[in-house]
Short mmCIF file of C-alpha atoms (C1' of nucleotides) in Angstrom, two decimals:
data_model
loop_
_atom_site.label_atom_id
_atom_site.label_comp_id
_atom_site.label_asym_id
_atom_site.label_seq_id
_atom_site.Cartn_x
_atom_site.Cartn_y
_atom_site.Cartn_z
CA UNK J 1 0.00 0.00 0.00
CA UNK J 2 2.54 2.55 1.23
CA UNK J 3 5.11 1.33 -1.23
CA UNK J 4 2.77 1.63 -4.18
CA UNK J 5 2.01 5.20 -3.27
CA UNK J 6 5.69 5.90 -2.95
CA UNK J 7 6.44 4.52 -6.41
CA UNK J 8 3.65 6.50 -7.97
CA UNK J 9 4.86 9.66 -6.28
CA UNK J 10 8.36 9.05 -7.53
CA UNK J 11 7.18 8.55 -11.10
CA UNK J 12 5.04 11.66 -10.92
CA UNK J 13 7.92 13.72 -9.60
CA UNK J 14 10.21 12.50 -12.35
CA UNK J 15 7.62 13.48 -14.95
CA UNK J 16 7.27 16.84 -13.27
CA UNK J 17 10.98 17.44 -13.27
CA UNK J 18 11.23 16.40 -16.90
CA UNK J 19 8.34 18.68 -17.83
CA UNK J 20 9.80 21.63 -15.98
CA UNK J 21 13.07 21.30 -17.82
CA UNK J 22 11.32 20.70 -21.12
CA UNK J 23 9.15 23.79 -20.73
CA UNK J 24 12.26 25.89 -20.25
CA UNK J 25 13.73 24.45 -23.42
CA UNK J 26 10.47 24.94 -25.26
CA UNK J 27 10.31 28.56 -24.22
CA UNK J 28 13.93 29.14 -25.19
CA UNK J 29 13.74 27.52 -28.64
CA UNK J 30 10.28 28.90 -29.30
CA UNK J 31 11.45 32.45 -28.62
CA UNK J 32 14.58 32.04 -30.71
CA UNK J 33 12.31 30.98 -33.58
CA UNK J 34 9.90 33.81 -32.91
CA UNK J 35 6.95 31.49 -32.58
CA UNK J 36 3.52 32.67 -31.41
CA UNK J 37 2.14 31.45 -28.09
CA UNK J 38 -0.38 29.19 -29.81
CA UNK J 39 2.44 27.15 -31.35
CA UNK J 40 4.32 26.89 -28.08
CA UNK J 41 1.17 25.83 -26.24
CA UNK J 42 0.40 23.18 -28.82
CA UNK J 43 3.99 21.94 -28.66
CA UNK J 44 3.76 21.76 -24.86
CA UNK J 45 0.63 19.65 -25.17
CA UNK J 46 2.34 17.27 -27.56
CA UNK J 47 5.41 17.04 -25.38
CA UNK J 48 3.33 16.29 -22.27
CA UNK J 49 1.70 13.39 -24.10
CA UNK J 50 5.12 12.11 -25.10
CA UNK J 51 6.48 12.17 -21.55
CA UNK J 52 3.41 10.46 -20.17
CA UNK J 53 3.85 7.72 -22.74
CA UNK J 54 7.48 7.36 -21.78
CA UNK J 55 8.73 8.29 -25.21
CA UNK J 56 11.46 10.54 -23.91
CA UNK J 57 13.38 7.70 -22.28
CA UNK J 58 16.72 7.20 -23.91
CA UNK J 59 16.36 10.38 -25.89
CA UNK J 60 17.39 13.89 -25.09
CA UNK J 61 14.67 16.18 -23.81
CA UNK J 62 15.88 18.81 -26.23
CA UNK J 63 15.37 16.64 -29.31
CA UNK J 64 11.86 15.66 -28.30
CA UNK J 65 11.02 19.28 -27.53
CA UNK J 66 12.31 20.27 -30.97
CA UNK J 67 10.25 17.52 -32.59
CA UNK J 68 7.17 18.68 -30.66
CA UNK J 69 7.72 22.22 -31.88
CA UNK J 70 8.04 21.00 -35.45
CA UNK J 71 4.84 18.97 -35.17
CA UNK J 72 3.08 21.96 -33.67
CA UNK J 73 4.24 24.27 -36.46
CA UNK J 74 2.97 21.80 -39.00
CA UNK J 75 -0.42 21.50 -37.31
CA UNK J 76 -0.85 25.25 -37.00
CA UNK J 77 0.66 25.80 -40.44
CA UNK J 78 3.50 28.03 -39.34
CA UNK J 79 6.27 27.24 -41.82
CA UNK J 80 9.53 26.25 -40.15
CA UNK J 81 11.97 23.70 -41.51
CA UNK J 82 13.45 20.98 -39.36
CA UNK J 83 16.86 22.57 -39.88
CA UNK J 84 15.69 25.91 -38.56
CA UNK J 85 14.45 24.25 -35.40
CA UNK J 86 17.34 21.83 -34.98
CA UNK J 87 19.93 24.62 -35.22
CA UNK J 88 19.00 25.73 -31.72
CA UNK J 89 19.59 22.30 -30.23
CA UNK J 90 22.68 20.19 -29.72
CA UNK J 91 21.05 17.44 -31.76
CA UNK J 92 21.24 17.32 -35.53
CA UNK J 93 18.36 17.35 -37.99
CA UNK J 94 18.40 13.59 -38.31
CA UNK J 95 17.86 13.02 -34.61
CA UNK J 96 15.05 15.57 -34.41
CA UNK J 97 13.45 13.99 -37.47
CA UNK J 98 13.63 10.60 -35.79
CA UNK J 99 11.86 11.96 -32.70
CA UNK J 100 9.26 13.63 -34.89
CA UNK J 101 8.49 10.33 -36.62
CA UNK J 102 8.20 8.71 -33.21
CA UNK J 103 5.64 11.32 -32.14
CA UNK J 104 3.60 10.70 -35.28
CA UNK J 105 3.61 6.95 -34.77
CA UNK J 106 3.19 6.66 -31.02
CA UNK J 107 0.92 9.58 -30.21
CA UNK J 108 -2.33 10.43 -31.87
CA UNK J 109 -0.86 13.55 -33.35
CA UNK J 110 -2.30 14.23 -36.74
CA UNK J 111 -0.21 16.38 -39.01
CA UNK J 112 -1.44 17.54 -42.40
CA UNK J 113 0.80 17.14 -45.43
CA UNK J 114 2.85 20.30 -45.64
CA UNK J 115 1.63 22.87 -48.09
CA UNK J 116 4.11 24.97 -50.10
CA UNK J 117 1.72 27.89 -49.70
CA UNK J 118 2.54 28.02 -45.99
CA UNK J 119 6.13 28.83 -46.92
CA UNK J 120 5.04 31.67 -49.18
CA UNK J 121 3.94 33.82 -46.26
CA UNK J 122 7.18 33.25 -44.40
CA UNK J 123 9.52 33.80 -47.34
CA UNK J 124 7.50 36.74 -48.57
CA UNK J 125 7.45 38.56 -45.25
CA UNK J 126 11.14 37.92 -44.61
CA UNK J 127 11.87 39.56 -47.95
CA UNK J 128 9.41 42.37 -47.38
CA UNK J 129 7.31 41.52 -50.41
CA UNK J 130 3.79 42.80 -50.98
CA UNK J 131 0.62 40.86 -50.36
CA UNK J 132 -0.02 40.88 -54.08
CA UNK J 133 3.17 38.96 -54.72
CA UNK J 134 2.35 36.40 -52.07
CA UNK J 135 -1.15 36.01 -53.43
CA UNK J 136 0.15 35.45 -56.94
CA UNK J 137 2.73 32.96 -55.69
CA UNK J 138 0.02 31.05 -53.85
CA UNK J 139 -2.11 30.94 -56.99
CA UNK J 140 0.83 29.66 -59.00
CA UNK J 141 1.39 26.91 -56.46
CA UNK J 142 -2.26 25.96 -56.53
CA UNK J 143 -2.07 25.52 -60.30
CA UNK J 144 1.13 23.56 -59.97
CA UNK J 145 -0.48 21.27 -57.44
CA UNK J 146 -3.44 20.62 -59.70
CA UNK J 147 -1.07 19.77 -62.50
CA UNK J 148 0.69 17.25 -60.28
CA UNK J 149 3.93 19.20 -60.46
CA UNK J 150 4.48 19.43 -56.73
CA UNK J 151 4.42 15.77 -55.69
CA UNK J 152 7.59 14.69 -53.93
CA UNK J 153 9.21 18.10 -54.09
CA UNK J 154 10.42 20.13 -51.15
CA UNK J 155 7.67 22.67 -50.39
CA UNK J 156 10.26 25.28 -49.47
CA UNK J 157 11.86 25.02 -52.90
CA UNK J 158 8.50 25.21 -54.64
CA UNK J 159 7.46 28.24 -52.62
CA UNK J 160 10.80 29.91 -53.29
CA UNK J 161 10.40 29.50 -57.04
CA UNK J 162 6.78 30.69 -56.97
CA UNK J 163 7.85 33.76 -55.00
CA UNK J 164 10.66 34.44 -57.46
CA UNK J 165 8.22 34.35 -60.38
CA UNK J 166 5.55 36.41 -58.63
CA UNK J 167 8.07 39.04 -57.56
CA UNK J 168 9.37 39.28 -61.13
CA UNK J 169 5.88 39.72 -62.54
CA UNK J 170 5.08 42.37 -59.93
CA UNK J 171 8.25 44.40 -60.39
CA UNK J 172 9.49 43.53 -56.94
CA UNK J 173 12.36 41.42 -58.17
CA UNK J 174 14.54 39.56 -55.66
CA UNK J 175 17.54 37.49 -56.70
CA UNK J 176 17.38 33.73 -56.59
CA UNK J 177 20.19 33.91 -54.08
CA UNK J 178 18.21 36.12 -51.68
CA UNK J 179 15.17 33.91 -51.93
CA UNK J 180 17.11 30.67 -51.64
CA UNK J 181 18.77 31.91 -48.49
CA UNK J 182 15.59 32.74 -46.58
CA UNK J 183 13.85 29.62 -47.92
CA UNK J 184 16.64 27.36 -46.71
CA UNK J 185 17.34 25.77 -50.09
CA UNK J 186 20.08 26.23 -52.67
CA UNK J 187 19.96 28.48 -55.70
CA UNK J 188 20.09 25.40 -57.88
CA UNK J 189 16.86 24.13 -56.39
CA UNK J 190 15.13 27.48 -56.85
CA UNK J 191 16.30 27.55 -60.45
CA UNK J 192 15.15 23.99 -61.16
CA UNK J 193 11.72 24.58 -59.69
CA UNK J 194 11.51 27.93 -61.48
CA UNK J 195 12.24 26.40 -64.88
CA UNK J 196 9.73 23.66 -64.26
CA UNK J 197 6.98 26.05 -63.18
CA UNK J 198 7.31 28.50 -66.06
CA UNK J 199 7.55 25.68 -68.56
CA UNK J 200 4.71 23.50 -67.34
CA UNK J 201 2.39 26.36 -66.43
CA UNK J 202 3.38 28.34 -69.53
CA UNK J 203 4.18 31.48 -67.60
CA UNK J 204 5.59 34.27 -69.74
CA UNK J 205 8.53 36.09 -68.22
CA UNK J 206 9.70 39.21 -70.06
CA UNK J 207 13.38 39.88 -69.74
CA UNK J 208 14.45 42.17 -66.89
CA UNK M 1 41.37 -15.12 -41.67
CA UNK M 2 41.78 -11.40 -42.37
CA UNK M 3 45.43 -12.18 -43.14
CA UNK M 4 44.96 -15.35 -45.14
CA UNK M 5 42.17 -14.24 -47.44
CA UNK M 6 42.68 -11.35 -49.88
CA UNK M 7 40.21 -8.52 -50.50
CA UNK M 8 38.94 -8.58 -46.97
CA UNK M 9 38.09 -5.76 -44.57
CA UNK M 10 38.19 -6.40 -40.87
CA UNK M 11 38.17 -3.86 -38.08
CA UNK M 12 36.69 -5.39 -34.94
CA UNK M 13 36.59 -2.00 -33.23
CA UNK M 14 34.35 -0.73 -35.96
CA UNK M 15 32.27 -3.83 -36.60
CA UNK M 16 32.49 -7.42 -35.32
CA UNK M 17 31.99 -8.91 -38.78
CA UNK M 18 34.57 -9.42 -41.49
CA UNK M 19 33.65 -7.96 -44.86
CA UNK M 20 34.28 -10.13 -47.90
CA UNK M 21 33.26 -9.19 -51.42
CA UNK M 22 32.73 -11.49 -54.39
CA UNK M 23 33.15 -10.08 -57.87
CA UNK M 24 30.85 -12.56 -59.56
CA UNK M 25 28.12 -12.77 -58.57
CA UNK M 26 28.55 -9.29 -57.17
CA UNK M 27 27.67 -9.74 -53.54
CA UNK M 28 29.08 -8.70 -50.20
CA UNK M 29 29.20 -10.90 -47.15
CA UNK M 30 29.68 -10.17 -43.48
CA UNK M 31 31.33 -13.13 -41.79
CA UNK M 32 31.20 -13.60 -38.02
CA UNK M 33 33.29 -15.66 -35.70
CA UNK M 34 30.24 -17.71 -34.77
CA UNK M 35 30.23 -19.10 -38.29
CA UNK M 36 27.15 -17.16 -39.28
CA UNK M 37 27.21 -14.78 -42.16
CA UNK M 38 25.10 -12.21 -43.95
CA UNK M 39 25.10 -12.04 -47.74
CA UNK M 40 23.75 -8.94 -49.45
CA UNK M 41 23.41 -7.80 -53.01
CA UNK M 42 22.19 -11.01 -54.64
CA UNK M 43 19.62 -10.40 -57.38
CA UNK M 44 17.83 -13.72 -57.02
CA UNK M 45 17.60 -16.85 -54.89
CA UNK M 46 19.66 -18.76 -57.45
CA UNK M 47 22.34 -16.11 -57.41
CA UNK M 48 22.32 -16.15 -53.62
CA UNK M 49 22.87 -19.91 -53.43
CA UNK M 50 25.61 -19.70 -56.02
CA UNK M 51 27.24 -16.89 -54.05
CA UNK M 52 27.21 -18.81 -50.77
CA UNK M 53 28.81 -21.82 -52.46
CA UNK M 54 31.44 -19.66 -54.07
CA UNK M 55 32.22 -17.85 -50.82
CA UNK M 56 32.70 -21.14 -49.00
CA UNK M 57 34.84 -22.52 -51.82
CA UNK M 58 37.02 -19.43 -51.75
CA UNK M 59 37.45 -19.53 -48.01
CA UNK M 60 38.36 -23.22 -48.14
CA UNK M 61 40.91 -22.47 -50.82
CA UNK M 62 42.67 -20.13 -48.41
CA UNK M 63 42.77 -22.75 -45.72
CA UNK M 64 39.69 -21.92 -43.66
CA UNK M 65 38.06 -25.08 -42.38
CA UNK M 66 34.34 -25.31 -42.99
CA UNK M 67 32.27 -28.34 -42.13
CA UNK M 68 28.69 -29.26 -42.96
CA UNK M 69 26.37 -27.57 -45.43
CA UNK M 70 25.16 -24.03 -45.03
CA UNK M 71 21.64 -23.19 -43.88
CA UNK M 72 20.43 -20.31 -46.03
CA UNK M 73 17.56 -18.06 -45.05
CA UNK M 74 16.24 -15.12 -47.01
CA UNK M 75 15.72 -12.30 -44.55
CA UNK M 76 14.82 -9.40 -46.75
CA UNK M 77 13.98 -8.84 -50.38
CA UNK M 78 14.34 -5.37 -51.83
CA UNK M 79 12.64 -4.79 -55.14
CA UNK M 80 11.68 -1.92 -57.38
CA UNK M 81 8.62 -1.73 -59.59
CA UNK M 82 7.07 0.62 -62.08
CA UNK M 83 3.31 1.05 -62.39
CA UNK M 84 3.67 3.40 -65.37
CA UNK M 85 1.21 5.90 -63.98
CA UNK M 86 1.36 9.20 -62.15
CA UNK M 87 0.43 9.04 -58.48
CA UNK M 88 -1.23 11.86 -56.55
CA UNK M 89 0.78 11.52 -53.36
CA UNK M 90 -1.09 14.26 -51.49
CA UNK M 91 -4.35 12.45 -52.01
CA UNK M 92 -2.82 9.06 -51.25
CA UNK M 93 -1.33 10.40 -48.01
CA UNK M 94 -4.76 11.60 -46.99
CA UNK M 95 -6.62 8.43 -47.88
CA UNK M 96 -4.20 5.63 -47.03
CA UNK M 97 -3.97 4.60 -43.39
CA UNK M 98 -0.43 3.58 -42.40
CA UNK M 99 1.52 6.07 -44.39
CA UNK M 100 4.00 8.82 -43.98
CA UNK M 101 4.60 11.46 -46.60
CA UNK M 102 7.07 14.18 -45.78
CA UNK M 103 8.32 15.71 -49.04
CA UNK M 104 10.70 18.03 -47.20
CA UNK M 105 12.60 14.99 -46.01
CA UNK M 106 12.03 12.34 -48.65
CA UNK M 107 10.17 12.45 -52.00
CA UNK M 108 8.48 9.08 -51.57
CA UNK M 109 5.36 8.17 -49.64
CA UNK M 110 6.13 5.43 -47.12
CA UNK M 111 3.37 2.89 -46.83
CA UNK M 112 3.41 0.05 -44.32
CA UNK M 113 1.28 -2.82 -45.57
CA UNK M 114 -0.06 -5.37 -43.11
CA UNK M 115 -0.57 -8.25 -45.51
CA UNK M 116 1.87 -9.04 -46.91
CA UNK M 117 3.97 -7.38 -44.24
CA UNK M 118 6.14 -5.13 -46.37
CA UNK M 119 6.99 -1.47 -46.66
CA UNK M 120 6.56 0.38 -49.92
CA UNK M 121 8.15 3.63 -50.97
CA UNK M 122 5.81 5.11 -53.55
CA UNK M 123 6.90 7.92 -55.84
CA UNK M 124 4.85 10.29 -57.94
CA UNK M 125 6.37 8.79 -61.08
CA UNK M 126 4.60 5.51 -60.36
CA UNK M 127 7.88 3.81 -59.55
CA UNK M 128 8.33 2.26 -56.17
CA UNK M 129 10.53 0.26 -53.84
CA UNK M 130 9.22 -2.76 -51.97
CA UNK M 131 11.18 -4.00 -48.98
CA UNK M 132 10.79 -6.24 -45.97
CA UNK M 133 9.49 -9.26 -47.91
CA UNK M 134 10.81 -12.74 -47.22
CA UNK M 135 9.35 -14.42 -50.29
CA UNK M 136 9.26 -13.23 -53.86
CA UNK M 137 5.53 -13.75 -54.19
CA UNK M 138 4.93 -11.31 -51.35
CA UNK M 139 6.47 -8.63 -53.52
CA UNK M 140 4.14 -9.36 -56.43
CA UNK M 141 1.16 -9.51 -54.11
CA UNK M 142 2.07 -6.18 -52.52
CA UNK M 143 2.50 -4.43 -55.86
CA UNK M 144 -0.83 -5.73 -57.14
CA UNK M 145 -2.53 -4.74 -53.90
CA UNK M 146 -1.19 -1.20 -53.74
CA UNK M 147 -1.93 -0.63 -57.40
CA UNK M 148 -5.55 -1.72 -56.96
CA UNK M 149 -5.87 0.33 -53.80
CA UNK M 150 -4.47 3.51 -55.34
CA UNK M 151 -6.75 2.92 -58.27
CA UNK M 152 -9.91 2.61 -56.24
CA UNK M 153 -8.95 5.65 -54.17
CA UNK M 154 -8.55 7.51 -57.45
CA UNK M 155 -4.96 8.51 -56.78
CA UNK M 156 -3.75 7.45 -60.21
CA UNK M 157 -3.59 9.33 -63.46
CA UNK M 158 -3.19 7.83 -66.96
CA UNK M 159 -3.25 4.08 -66.57
CA UNK M 160 -1.31 1.67 -68.69
CA UNK M 161 0.13 -1.56 -67.41
CA UNK M 162 1.90 -2.97 -64.44
CA UNK M 163 5.29 -4.56 -64.40
CA UNK M 164 8.09 -5.41 -62.07
CA UNK M 165 11.74 -5.96 -61.42
CA UNK M 166 13.70 -7.49 -58.60
CA UNK M 167 17.00 -6.60 -57.07
"C1'" DG W 1 19.84 2.33 -29.53
"C1'" DC W 2 24.55 2.11 -32.34
"C1'" DT W 3 28.06 0.01 -35.44
"C1'" DT W 4 28.29 -2.49 -41.21
"C1'" DT W 5 26.50 -4.35 -45.83
"C1'" DA W 6 23.53 -3.85 -50.48
"C1'" DA W 7 20.07 -1.82 -53.78
"C1'" DA W 8 16.21 0.84 -55.66
"C1'" DA W 9 13.39 5.09 -55.92
"C1'" DA W 10 13.58 11.01 -56.63
"C1'" DG W 11 14.97 15.12 -54.52
"C1'" DT W 12 18.48 17.96 -52.79
"C1'" DA W 13 23.30 19.32 -51.95
"C1'" DA W 14 28.13 20.09 -52.58
"C1'" DA W 15 32.31 19.76 -55.09
"C1'" DT W 16 34.53 19.69 -59.78
"C1'" DT W 17 34.97 20.82 -64.41
"C1'" DA U 1 25.63 25.44 -65.86
"C1'" DA U 2 26.54 20.47 -66.43
"C1'" DT U 3 28.70 16.24 -64.07
"C1'" DT U 4 29.87 13.53 -60.42
"C1'" DT U 5 29.49 11.99 -55.94
"C1'" DA U 6 26.90 11.63 -51.87
"C1'" DC U 7 23.33 11.96 -48.70
"C1'" DT U 8 17.94 11.54 -47.34
"C1'" DT U 9 14.10 6.99 -46.73
"C1'" DT U 10 12.74 1.71 -46.18
"C1'" DG U 11 13.84 -3.47 -44.58
"C1'" DA U 12 16.61 -7.54 -42.10
"C1'" DA U 13 20.35 -10.30 -40.22
"C1'" DA U 14 24.86 -10.83 -37.94
"C1'" DA U 15 27.90 -9.88 -32.43
"C1'" DG U 16 28.92 -6.64 -29.18
"C1'" DC U 17 28.77 -2.41 -26.80
#
DNA sequence: GCTTTAAAAAGTAAATT
DNA sequence: AATTTACTTTGAAAAGC
């Protein structure tokens, strides 16, 4: 009787201690990423579920927190790449990705397939582009999706190319290099997606 | 053995098995001190059996004593197939149950099939990779099953035929 | 869990030319 | 800008940490 209570208390206190540390980490990483409270709250909820299921055992708290943040961003549709999140942890992208997959499998966390349009807002605002450009980029991506052009491709690269095209057409030109940098992809990827989009969607680009 | 047999890699600090490659058939084997070994790279069961015989013959030639006949078990078959259609992965990810589709990390949709128990990597091109099978027929069954399923879920564009290839 | 091996798929990346 | 090489994902076994 007494012993059982003792064990339960010990387990509860270990969960509490873990949670306290995790919440600090969550707050730290979340602020570094400039995430809204809603995302941090959702991530906290996911993390709590993970601890209660014992998924953090044998893994670093930091990695699981990062994975929870990524899952939360995806659910709330706040575009952040795994690399962006992992850069603020000691773990690498691969480890965070592994934890993320674990969360998807073991918890009932439903995450929608990422939409390139979510990246448009982020890339566009980081570059200070107008709403018209972002709207046009989103429309381009919608057409691309309906044509089956987007399957299997990195949404960040697709969004980057759509932004590049939309900015060109709206006289708000940004270089592929600038866009690639904020999108977290290489110039080569932006160029490849760009060529594909203008060719398949028959978009006319006048020189300059 | 690492000294008596040529073309061998052995670094017990790195891995307990000794790595031995055959040029024909082109396979690689991991040989352990327990006498067990892993052979990878064989394209068919026949090629696998031939490889095991040749590995044993080669080892004997260099003075390694081997008694009895080998017990061969196929642990994993990796195959690729082409459905010759375009697959709507977004739709498939939404409609299939045990799947994972994360295009920022990998272009293929990962589908875990219960029966036969295999994992399929499905690409928008209609090509795919089937792995985890222990028998060849499981591969064919899985391909047929996923093709029919994608078809009835209307995730396929421009249908033609269905063919296959094994590693 | 990790270590090593092989092969395919398609996308992305980095280093050379 | 084109090539080449290399990494991402999946599966399974081996013996040992």
